[in-house]
XYZ file of C-alpha atoms in Angstrom:
732
model
C -43.095 136.500 63.169
C -40.741 139.624 63.667
C -38.781 140.065 60.494
C -35.523 139.738 62.658
C -36.474 136.426 64.240
C -34.115 133.685 63.250
C -36.533 131.195 62.526
C -38.355 133.330 59.850
C -34.614 133.762 58.492
C -34.606 129.679 58.549
C -38.174 129.247 57.113
C -37.398 128.690 53.743
C -33.847 127.205 54.031
C -33.011 124.036 52.634
C -31.638 122.841 56.398
C -33.825 120.298 57.901
C -35.861 121.998 60.505
C -34.519 120.014 63.362
C -31.011 121.863 62.519
C -32.581 125.085 62.453
C -33.730 124.595 66.109
C -30.587 123.321 67.329
C -28.760 126.388 65.776
C -31.571 128.555 67.465
C -30.847 127.105 70.891
C -27.277 126.226 71.182
C -25.254 128.183 73.126
C -22.850 129.045 70.607
C -25.125 130.179 68.219
C -24.367 133.682 66.338
C -27.073 135.228 68.607
C -25.471 134.061 71.440
C -26.353 136.997 73.205
C -29.439 135.422 74.801
C -26.893 133.838 77.226
C -24.967 136.907 77.872
C -25.450 138.406 81.423
C -25.406 141.961 79.990
C -27.986 141.030 77.579
C -30.775 140.639 80.221
C -32.640 143.471 79.572
C -33.108 143.454 76.290
C -36.329 142.524 74.973
C -36.403 139.479 72.591
C -37.640 138.908 68.891
C -39.415 142.044 68.327
C -42.496 143.937 68.931
C -44.788 142.557 72.123
C -47.794 140.111 71.674
C -50.875 142.107 70.629
C -52.656 143.324 73.461
C -49.820 143.910 75.357
C -48.693 147.682 75.618
C -44.960 148.193 75.090
C -44.009 149.153 78.757
C -40.681 150.924 79.062
C -37.881 149.728 81.540
C -38.030 153.260 83.404
C -41.762 152.300 84.070
C -41.119 148.519 84.798
C -38.977 149.080 87.585
C -39.657 152.419 88.619
C -36.455 153.460 87.744
C -36.126 157.513 87.134
C -35.161 158.413 83.699
C -33.702 161.568 82.093
C -36.451 164.184 80.770
C -34.255 164.658 77.808
C -31.208 163.916 76.053
C -30.333 167.572 76.377
C -30.553 167.248 79.909
C -28.230 164.251 80.240
C -25.737 165.360 77.830
C -25.535 168.166 80.320
C -25.149 166.402 82.976
C -22.211 163.895 81.425
C -20.399 167.525 80.571
C -21.234 169.355 84.210
C -19.292 165.946 85.698
C -16.340 165.506 83.360
C -15.938 169.431 82.654
C -14.880 170.774 86.111
C -11.900 172.651 87.570
C -8.815 170.508 86.142
C -10.276 171.932 83.109
C -9.889 175.807 83.823
C -6.549 175.200 86.554
C -4.904 172.026 85.233
C -4.984 171.920 81.600
C -3.751 175.631 80.785
C -0.473 174.898 83.337
C 0.674 171.666 82.039
C 0.038 172.625 78.454
C 2.443 176.018 79.143
C 4.607 173.253 81.219
C 4.846 170.639 78.544
C 5.775 172.267 74.910
C 3.057 174.809 74.779
C 1.093 173.701 71.501
C 3.172 170.574 70.991
C 1.450 169.160 74.382
C -1.799 169.055 72.292
C -0.614 166.093 70.055
C 0.325 163.715 72.985
C -3.272 164.721 74.597
C -5.161 164.541 71.534
C -3.986 160.924 70.779
C -4.170 159.591 74.272
C -7.913 160.730 74.289
C -8.381 158.847 70.825
C -6.412 155.893 72.500
C -7.706 155.407 76.277
C -9.873 158.317 76.701
C -12.948 157.944 74.088
C -12.849 153.826 73.983
C -12.717 154.181 78.062
C -15.564 156.861 78.130
C -17.555 154.460 75.753
C -17.101 151.578 77.757
C -18.529 152.748 81.137
C -21.099 154.429 79.304
C -22.048 151.307 77.483
C -22.239 148.918 80.635
C -24.146 151.520 82.596
C -26.897 152.022 79.985
C -26.688 148.164 79.433
C -27.110 146.769 82.968
C -28.971 149.971 84.454
C -27.248 149.747 87.806
C -24.485 151.805 89.668
C -21.082 150.869 89.628
C -21.220 147.903 92.285
C -24.010 146.532 90.574
C -22.604 146.557 87.410
C -19.247 144.809 88.280
C -21.254 142.312 90.061
C -22.916 141.488 87.379
C -20.018 141.681 84.695
C -18.012 139.268 86.969
C -18.841 138.667 90.484
C -14.965 138.106 91.820
C -14.205 141.607 90.878
C -17.428 143.414 91.943
C -14.858 144.972 94.425
C -14.161 147.640 91.115
C -17.441 148.869 92.311
C -16.689 149.473 96.325
C -13.469 150.716 95.283
C -14.957 153.037 92.790
C -17.387 154.444 95.233
C -14.692 155.080 98.451
C -12.515 157.038 95.958
C -15.778 159.073 95.166
C -16.059 159.639 98.850
C -12.472 161.071 99.474
C -12.674 163.228 96.133
C -16.067 164.722 97.563
C -14.623 165.393 101.210
C -11.932 167.781 99.500
C -13.426 168.782 96.447
C -16.157 170.660 98.047
C -13.756 172.609 100.195
C -12.613 174.057 97.173
C -16.352 175.033 96.196
C -16.283 176.658 99.923
C -13.299 178.574 99.123
C -14.815 179.809 95.960
C -18.022 180.569 97.601
C -16.174 182.709 100.280
C -14.236 184.961 97.115
C -17.572 185.065 95.450
C -19.286 187.220 98.694
C -15.669 189.230 99.108
C -16.182 190.235 95.541
C -19.023 192.654 96.361
C -16.796 195.558 97.127
C -14.649 197.988 95.346
C -11.864 198.081 95.416
C -11.600 194.107 95.728
C -10.305 193.179 99.229
C -7.080 191.567 97.860
C -6.102 194.787 95.565
C -3.856 196.339 97.942
C -1.939 195.490 101.114
C -3.051 196.252 104.908
C -2.098 199.157 106.498
C -0.678 198.374 109.907
C -0.527 200.984 112.671
C 2.219 201.218 115.106
C 1.708 204.218 117.380
C 1.647 207.476 114.788
C 3.483 205.404 112.347
C 1.488 203.604 109.511
C 3.494 200.448 108.170
C 2.170 197.847 105.413
C 1.901 194.678 106.620
C 5.253 192.746 106.776
C 4.054 189.561 105.076
C 2.086 190.989 102.414
C 5.231 193.575 101.545
C 7.068 190.163 100.976
C 5.033 188.560 99.047
C 1.524 190.401 97.131
C -1.416 191.492 98.017
C -3.410 188.345 96.509
C -0.813 185.943 98.006
C -1.519 187.796 101.498
C -5.435 187.490 101.182
C -5.114 183.943 100.337
C -2.668 182.414 102.809
C -3.660 185.050 105.714
C -7.250 186.225 105.456
C -8.624 183.716 103.799
C -7.225 180.387 105.049
C -5.517 182.155 108.092
C -2.992 179.033 107.670
C -0.346 177.836 110.238
C 3.364 176.932 109.107
C 3.172 173.201 109.538
C 0.411 170.169 109.542
C 1.169 169.173 112.505
C 0.014 172.543 113.745
C -3.856 172.290 113.296
C -4.551 176.085 114.621
C -8.471 174.856 115.090
C -11.194 175.421 113.044
C -11.346 178.335 110.680
C -14.645 179.697 111.262
C -15.473 181.336 107.778
C -14.085 178.335 105.851
C -16.271 176.367 108.284
C -19.692 178.306 107.076
C -18.637 178.472 103.576
C -18.034 174.460 103.649
C -21.603 174.254 105.073
C -22.770 176.313 102.376
C -21.367 174.504 99.790
C -22.831 171.099 101.076
C -26.181 172.545 101.507
C -26.061 173.891 97.920
C -24.990 170.286 96.926
C -27.589 168.598 98.984
C -30.354 170.679 97.691
C -29.407 169.742 94.164
C -29.159 165.996 94.618
C -31.781 165.337 97.088
C -34.208 164.033 94.578
C -31.885 162.063 92.477
C -31.734 163.178 88.647
C -34.910 164.867 89.118
C -33.180 167.996 90.995
C -30.087 167.483 89.839
C -30.982 167.257 86.141
C -32.581 170.951 86.199
C -29.801 172.155 88.125
C -27.624 171.165 85.252
C -29.472 173.195 82.431
C -27.481 176.328 84.424
C -24.400 174.919 85.892
C -23.283 173.300 82.811
C -23.864 176.087 80.275
C -23.336 179.181 82.446
C -19.167 178.450 82.611
C -19.368 178.469 79.272
C -20.951 182.090 79.101
C -18.719 183.217 81.647
C -15.503 181.684 79.278
C -16.638 183.383 76.245
C -17.276 186.973 78.024
C -13.484 186.686 79.764
C -11.846 185.574 76.047
C -13.843 188.407 74.309
C -12.559 191.066 77.207
C -9.071 189.218 77.428
C -8.521 189.929 73.629
C -9.129 193.602 74.158
C -6.559 193.740 76.879
C -2.559 194.756 76.138
C -0.638 192.118 76.197
C -3.251 189.582 76.156
C -2.162 188.201 72.159
C 1.546 187.842 74.047
C -0.081 184.982 76.730
C -1.928 183.246 73.915
C 1.445 183.564 71.356
C 3.512 182.333 74.290
C 0.829 179.491 75.274
C 0.789 178.168 71.827
C 4.109 178.525 70.753
C 5.290 175.060 70.244
C 8.037 173.577 72.026
C 9.066 170.255 69.782
C 11.802 169.051 71.679
C 9.958 168.741 74.837
C 7.196 166.565 73.439
C 9.247 163.511 73.118
C 9.953 163.590 76.914
C 8.278 160.282 78.692
C 7.144 162.880 81.060
C 4.709 164.395 79.015
C 3.103 161.556 77.625
C 2.701 160.458 81.187
C 1.189 163.972 82.414
C -1.195 163.763 79.338
C -2.717 160.638 80.160
C -3.291 161.393 83.406
C -5.072 164.549 82.614
C -6.952 162.420 80.171
C -8.047 160.356 82.613
C -9.057 162.509 85.157
C -11.022 165.103 82.877
C -13.301 162.430 81.434
C -14.064 161.037 85.284
C -13.285 157.446 84.326
C -13.534 155.115 87.029
C -15.435 157.517 89.621
C -18.616 155.796 88.734
C -20.363 158.699 87.976
C -20.229 158.620 84.312
C -21.976 154.860 84.864
C -24.682 155.808 87.273
C -25.576 158.796 85.176
C -25.708 156.474 81.910
C -28.023 154.082 83.806
C -30.915 156.180 83.729
C -31.003 156.148 79.811
C -33.021 154.184 77.636
C -31.178 151.399 76.660
C -31.409 151.787 72.993
C -30.003 155.083 73.489
C -26.777 155.918 70.979
C -24.325 156.220 73.799
C -21.167 155.945 71.082
C -22.292 159.269 70.114
C -22.555 160.333 73.335
C -18.868 159.680 74.419
C -17.501 161.058 71.544
C -19.713 164.169 72.042
C -18.553 164.704 75.367
C -15.098 163.611 74.874
C -14.775 166.450 72.063
C -16.807 168.687 74.395
C -14.415 168.541 76.914
C -11.186 169.018 74.919
C -12.518 172.265 73.088
C -13.341 173.686 76.735
C -9.815 172.828 77.966
C -8.750 174.463 75.041
C -10.959 177.519 75.561
C -10.060 177.838 79.391
C -6.278 177.691 77.926
C -6.768 180.876 76.113
C -8.771 182.646 78.765
C -6.079 181.883 81.192
C -3.136 182.669 79.275
C -4.820 186.114 77.496
C -5.498 187.065 81.276
C -2.267 186.356 82.469
C -0.442 187.767 79.336
C -2.125 190.978 80.208
C -0.912 190.360 84.293
C 2.698 189.679 82.754
C 2.550 192.795 80.705
C 1.676 194.671 83.491
C 4.150 193.352 85.678
C 6.754 193.934 83.134
C 5.917 197.771 82.936
C 6.149 197.605 86.415
C 9.251 195.959 86.544
C 10.507 198.580 83.501
C 9.593 201.662 86.011
C 11.332 200.417 89.095
C 14.606 200.093 87.206
C 14.355 203.010 85.751
C 14.174 204.575 88.875
C 17.253 203.166 90.008
C 18.962 204.313 86.890
C 17.981 207.609 87.513
C 19.558 207.516 91.030
C 22.906 206.445 89.641
C 22.885 209.061 87.096
C 22.221 211.824 89.824
C 24.963 210.116 92.025
C 27.645 209.528 89.241
C 27.383 205.986 89.600
C 26.657 205.804 86.511
C 27.637 208.157 83.164
C 25.221 209.749 80.895
C 26.955 208.595 77.972
C 25.780 205.224 78.629
C 22.064 206.260 77.852
C 21.021 206.017 74.511
C 20.213 209.321 72.946
C 16.894 208.707 71.698
C 15.713 207.169 75.296
C 13.057 209.256 77.366
C 12.683 208.551 81.074
C 9.165 210.144 81.019
C 7.948 207.423 78.496
C 10.185 204.543 78.826
C 9.324 201.408 76.610
C 10.069 197.852 77.127
C 12.692 198.066 74.004
C 14.174 201.043 75.303
C 14.796 199.585 78.614
C 16.405 196.680 77.256
C 18.722 198.500 74.947
C 20.052 200.541 78.252
C 20.124 197.423 80.225
C 22.257 195.628 77.707
C 24.717 198.518 77.280
C 25.063 199.043 81.124
C 25.563 195.558 81.570
C 28.282 195.581 79.056
C 30.223 198.383 80.192
C 29.794 198.213 83.640
C 30.529 194.301 83.829
C 32.790 194.118 86.626
C 30.384 195.902 88.970
C 26.921 195.252 87.444
C 25.813 192.613 90.008
C 26.212 195.482 92.503
C 23.748 197.820 90.770
C 20.857 195.389 91.272
C 19.266 195.979 88.048
C 16.624 193.587 86.453
C 16.606 192.249 82.770
C 12.599 192.880 82.673
C 11.743 190.702 80.083
C 8.293 189.691 78.814
C 9.279 186.234 78.903
C 10.365 185.517 82.068
C 6.867 187.158 83.447
C 5.009 184.955 80.852
C 6.988 181.601 82.114
C 6.295 182.878 85.981
C 2.784 183.543 85.333
C 2.259 180.396 83.494
C 3.956 178.125 86.074
C 1.314 178.116 88.747
C -1.685 175.993 88.744
C -4.687 174.955 90.927
C -5.646 176.850 93.750
C -2.454 179.157 92.778
C -4.049 179.884 89.758
C -7.652 180.590 90.701
C -6.942 182.506 93.998
C -3.605 184.453 93.680
C -2.413 185.004 89.828
C -5.985 185.162 88.045
C -7.477 187.368 91.087
C -4.307 189.606 90.865
C -4.875 189.839 87.191
C -8.683 190.869 87.998
C -7.678 193.792 90.149
C -6.127 195.758 86.759
C -9.537 195.138 85.212
C -11.828 197.789 84.768
C -14.898 197.046 86.961
C -12.835 194.602 88.476
C -15.528 193.366 91.068
C -18.195 192.324 88.096
C -15.163 189.963 86.813
C -14.412 188.849 90.137
C -18.226 187.868 90.691
C -18.633 186.331 87.298
C -15.008 184.435 87.619
C -16.062 182.958 90.955
C -19.771 182.057 90.508
C -18.137 180.163 87.168
C -16.118 178.138 89.641
C -18.936 177.336 91.983
C -20.927 176.069 89.077
C -18.023 173.856 87.532
C -17.303 172.457 91.103
C -21.104 172.017 91.387
C -21.300 169.811 88.099
C -18.854 167.515 89.085
C -19.840 166.976 92.853
C -23.356 166.263 91.689
C -21.560 163.513 89.688
C -19.495 162.552 92.136
C -22.376 162.057 94.855
C -24.558 160.323 92.262
C -21.663 158.222 91.732
C -21.937 157.440 95.844
C -25.509 157.273 96.138
C -26.935 155.425 92.894
C -24.882 151.950 93.803
C -26.314 152.311 97.201
C -29.841 152.979 96.273
C -29.368 149.777 94.187
C -28.037 147.927 96.730
C -30.218 148.629 99.841
C -33.982 149.613 99.970
C -33.070 153.349 101.551
C -35.184 156.561 100.937
C -33.222 158.851 98.346
C -34.134 161.909 100.479
C -32.410 160.041 103.711
C -29.274 158.868 102.079
C -28.489 162.020 100.502
C -29.145 164.348 103.197
C -27.539 161.340 105.796
C -24.285 161.441 103.329
C -24.020 165.288 102.864
C -24.145 165.567 106.760
C -21.674 162.726 107.296
C -19.257 164.340 104.567
C -19.572 167.811 106.248
C -18.289 166.457 109.506
C -15.454 164.704 107.992
C -14.836 167.899 106.057
C -14.253 170.044 109.203
C -10.633 168.327 108.590
C -9.868 170.832 105.704
C -11.208 173.760 106.965
C -8.778 173.396 110.331
C -5.961 176.352 109.741
C -3.708 173.381 108.693
C -6.637 172.495 105.822
C -4.826 173.341 102.724
C -2.155 171.017 103.539
C -4.751 167.957 104.087
C -6.435 168.985 100.772
C -3.273 168.550 99.056
C -2.660 165.247 100.651
C -6.119 163.797 99.624
C -5.022 165.326 96.158
C -2.298 163.593 95.878
C -2.758 160.029 97.169
C -6.543 159.476 97.257
C -7.481 158.976 93.712
C -4.594 158.524 91.870
C -3.347 155.362 91.967
C -6.724 153.231 93.284
C -8.425 155.142 90.267
C -6.056 153.939 87.796
C -6.272 150.585 89.014
C -10.175 150.563 89.261
C -10.084 151.562 85.163
C -7.704 148.938 84.714
C -9.818 146.453 85.984
C -12.862 147.604 84.608
C -11.203 147.366 81.269
C -9.930 143.665 82.081
C -12.987 142.470 83.438
C -14.955 143.534 79.912
C -12.523 143.021 77.252
C -10.793 139.544 78.457
C -13.424 138.112 81.049
C -16.544 139.049 79.915
C -15.268 139.055 76.233
C -14.786 141.483 73.548
C -16.682 139.688 70.988
C -19.498 139.105 73.094
C -19.437 142.746 74.724
C -19.384 144.088 70.748
C -22.454 141.631 70.167
C -24.236 143.484 73.076
C -23.590 146.784 71.659
C -24.810 146.117 68.305
C -28.049 144.691 69.796
C -28.367 147.711 72.449
C -27.268 150.371 69.786
C -28.810 149.064 66.284
C -25.371 148.710 64.662
C -21.992 147.280 65.327
C -19.025 149.762 66.682
C -16.095 149.828 64.576
C -13.621 147.201 64.523
C -10.836 149.514 65.822
C -12.830 149.608 68.984
C -12.083 145.825 69.439
C -8.571 146.402 69.378
C -8.594 149.416 71.654
C -10.369 147.882 74.474
C -8.638 144.517 74.317
C -5.094 145.549 73.600
C -4.175 149.096 73.568
C -6.195 150.426 76.453
C -4.875 148.022 78.983
C -1.270 148.276 77.766
C -1.285 152.059 77.900
C -3.079 151.956 81.552
C -0.448 149.425 82.864
C 2.373 151.839 81.378
C 0.517 154.684 83.062
C 0.181 152.959 86.610
C 3.794 151.714 86.409
C 4.934 155.218 85.842
C 3.057 156.514 88.738
C 4.259 154.177 90.933
C 7.716 155.052 89.878
C 7.200 158.558 90.002
C 5.662 158.193 93.675
C 8.495 155.935 95.010
C 11.285 158.675 93.572
C 9.541 161.973 94.621
C 9.762 162.908 98.280
C 6.565 162.511 100.182
C 5.774 166.217 101.560
C 3.964 169.498 101.001
C 4.593 172.842 100.332
C 4.070 174.776 103.647
C 3.590 178.531 103.963
C 6.674 180.213 106.332
C 4.933 183.071 107.714
C 8.408 184.973 108.171
C 9.834 184.550 104.856
C 6.344 185.185 103.431
C 7.029 182.249 101.134
C 6.702 178.305 100.491
C 8.716 175.761 101.470
C 8.681 172.118 100.931
C 8.592 170.082 104.156
C 8.486 166.024 104.348
C 5.766 164.447 106.352
C 5.609 163.798 109.748
C 5.593 159.761 110.279
C 1.714 159.942 111.225
C 1.004 161.908 107.761
C 3.040 159.733 106.111
C 0.843 156.807 107.060
C -2.170 158.763 106.574
C -1.352 159.042 102.935
C -0.696 155.185 102.498
C -3.623 154.471 104.197
C -5.756 156.632 101.617
C -4.337 154.505 98.961
C -4.612 150.890 100.852
C -8.404 151.923 102.070
C -9.408 152.760 98.789
C -7.954 149.618 96.981
C -8.473 147.350 99.760
C -12.276 145.789 98.531
C -10.680 144.920 95.714
C -8.859 141.605 97.254
C -11.519 141.527 100.110
C -14.466 141.009 97.572
C -12.190 138.528 95.244
C -11.315 136.407 98.315
C -14.697 136.532 99.691
C -16.454 135.597 96.553
C -13.874 132.837 95.514
C -14.569 131.234 98.929
C -18.266 131.961 98.697
C -18.343 133.690 102.172
C -20.400 136.525 100.507
C -23.164 136.072 97.583
C -22.145 136.940 94.418
C -24.747 139.894 94.233
C -26.439 139.107 91.206
C -29.270 137.982 92.495
C -30.278 141.893 93.088
C -32.310 142.522 89.819
C -34.486 145.230 89.139
C -38.018 144.207 87.854
C -36.951 145.210 84.266
C -34.728 142.438 84.248
C -37.076 139.729 85.252
C -39.750 141.541 82.904
C -37.580 141.767 79.599
C -35.825 138.228 80.478
C -39.469 136.492 80.890
C -40.580 138.673 77.774
C -37.378 137.354 75.745
C -37.595 133.559 76.938
C -41.277 133.204 76.274
C -40.594 134.684 72.386
C -38.283 132.153 71.960
C -40.452 129.350 73.422
C -43.123 130.522 71.226
C -40.993 129.984 68.042
C -39.558 127.057 68.835
C -42.894 125.465 69.819
C -44.275 127.033 66.138
C -41.429 125.116 64.452
C -42.061 121.804 66.367
C -45.825 122.298 65.706
C -46.492 121.307 69.271
C -49.248 122.806 71.785
C -48.394 124.058 75.031
C -48.810 120.824 76.698
C -46.627 118.987 74.528
C -43.933 121.398 75.572
C -41.159 119.749 77.471
C -41.617 119.676 81.270
C -40.095 122.351 83.122
C -36.862 121.976 84.856
C -35.791 122.848 88.194
C -35.913 126.432 89.463
C -32.433 126.787 89.720
C -32.004 126.672 86.136
C -33.642 130.060 85.724
C -30.143 131.730 84.962
C -29.698 133.007 81.716
C -25.765 133.843 82.128
C -22.953 132.231 80.285
C -22.456 129.946 82.954
C -25.706 128.022 81.925
C -25.458 124.834 80.274
C -28.305 123.735 78.788
C -30.180 126.320 76.587
C -33.123 124.306 75.561
C -34.085 123.593 79.498
C -33.500 127.138 80.162
C -35.521 128.643 77.677
C -38.530 125.754 78.152
C -38.516 126.873 81.774
C -41.365 129.117 82.039
C -42.216 128.567 85.324
C -38.666 129.127 86.832
C -38.606 132.260 85.022
C -41.873 133.638 86.483
C -40.423 132.907 89.774
C -37.670 134.255 88.928
C -36.716 136.198 92.464
C -36.278 132.708 94.125
C -34.491 130.893 91.297
C -31.637 133.237 90.960
C -30.460 132.855 94.646
C -27.672 130.065 92.892
C -24.201 131.942 92.287
C -23.768 131.788 88.595
C -20.549 130.663 87.387
C -18.401 133.649 86.075
C -18.701 134.545 82.089
C -15.940 132.634 80.112
C -14.165 134.945 77.769
C -15.544 134.672 74.370
C -12.801 137.362 73.157
């Protein structure tokens, strides 16, 4: 008899044996996890009977498994650490108080990030299904959570791979010296050579991005046709993704060894190189100088919560899909904390790198400003517009420093107060250049600001190749998780060959992605980024939290975790899941709706004649498209709820893997043997089996005695499970 058996524990007690049996089999017994839907794949009682090998669930149902714990951790890190860590977090940090921004970010990481990440890891590992199967199993009426999650993954994957395509284009363009975005192109006008006006009005890197790369139109209504270079880059990106995920985790797991680790090598190389650049320390100091007065603003906390939310990949289904290939006794609590900390440290590391490089760029631009304005002052001195007496005697125009220019500028401004504006002199403050450099994010940071900084590096092509190869790997890690979040639920639900499904998804996605490689495609990328994921994904995670904490029951979930992990998670998780996280998420979604309502829907269009961006409102058809993205992503939630409520569709819980059936049989037979041992009955004296519809062991079952003694119906589990179970009653 296993030592952990309740029968053994009560064998020497003073209570009557029938009371022990009743306690063992009662629905509200301390070991009520036997009636838990999420506990069905848990082996019951102890070691298997002698003569029967302990078959792992991975072998029982043929479900793939990670080759090692390292491979799994790298997959989760690769999925959560993406492009946003490099080009979104540094911008938010600079915008929202510098080092002070880290305080609300870290607090919200503790309150909503780690608990919800732990929750997704736990349900995926426990139920061993993709997002659709997991939420069908936890609460059938909220089964639309998985479908909405899958649709958001689809929307995000469509435009996210376009960014990888852009990185591929820049990667191959980097194999030349000088870099093609180092200087403005020269246009020949007869015998006269002139600088391209659009480039002269902006900058070489800005011109290369908008004109040479995107060849962008001035409005979203003007498609401009396909950009063939971007089309080929997108095709290459989808081929890479397809090859990485075609064999499931068998192929993607091996890719993760490189795609997850290589970005850290590049970031450390950039950090070491950046620290030796002039002005790097100024950039880092500017970044981490706390602005405490900004930290208390609600906008800062809202943006910090949003960044925490998306940085960990919550709600996408990739986290659940990856964890579903784990052993069921894996310590997912440790994984949740580890991956969250790695994600946070990576964001700080990327911020150090970005602002070290941008500090160098700001220093270069400030020196250029000083030189240009010093030449203006010399011109005014030679034309007697300014008197030589205004120039301090220690100033040497041959070696003019920023401090010398600042002193000269202040004197001239005071003396020539009335006519100073006509001189056209600029203050050339390093602080202004740092603010200007840190005010860019997203594609503006990666393809304009950072590329411009790298043109001033020695051996600039090498650093450019490294940088864009890093972006490709960061994007690839996130795309592998996104594709796994799409394919795993489909493979769990339908019997389709993995390779056929993967290739089919990639082909369809490439054809849909042609929308983003038109000349106006960048505007659609911005549209999908703003509307396809934010609101639907926040609602998905709220419902995930509610379905586990309030419908399934927080106490029951904690018990399941104790059975699975071998220890009970800290009580703080009970209150975080039940109260804190739902309240924080409700505040976040309310703030997001308000922000969306007060912000005019529109996009930043590149105006070729002015060589600058200008905000434009969406035309009616584009506005309808924005709201359609939100509605389509959230539509499965009410549709599935209504359909399940009126029993128009099956609840989906009958689609169990073989491991569920075998572990359930093993669990029930162990308890049956213990019951017979206590009662002293032979198998022939055992109660007669009940009808097969009592095979379901969920919380909706009413008679655990009938349920456990029903060995006949359990062996015929496939047919007996067709009856729709009642949804779990909250035990919180």
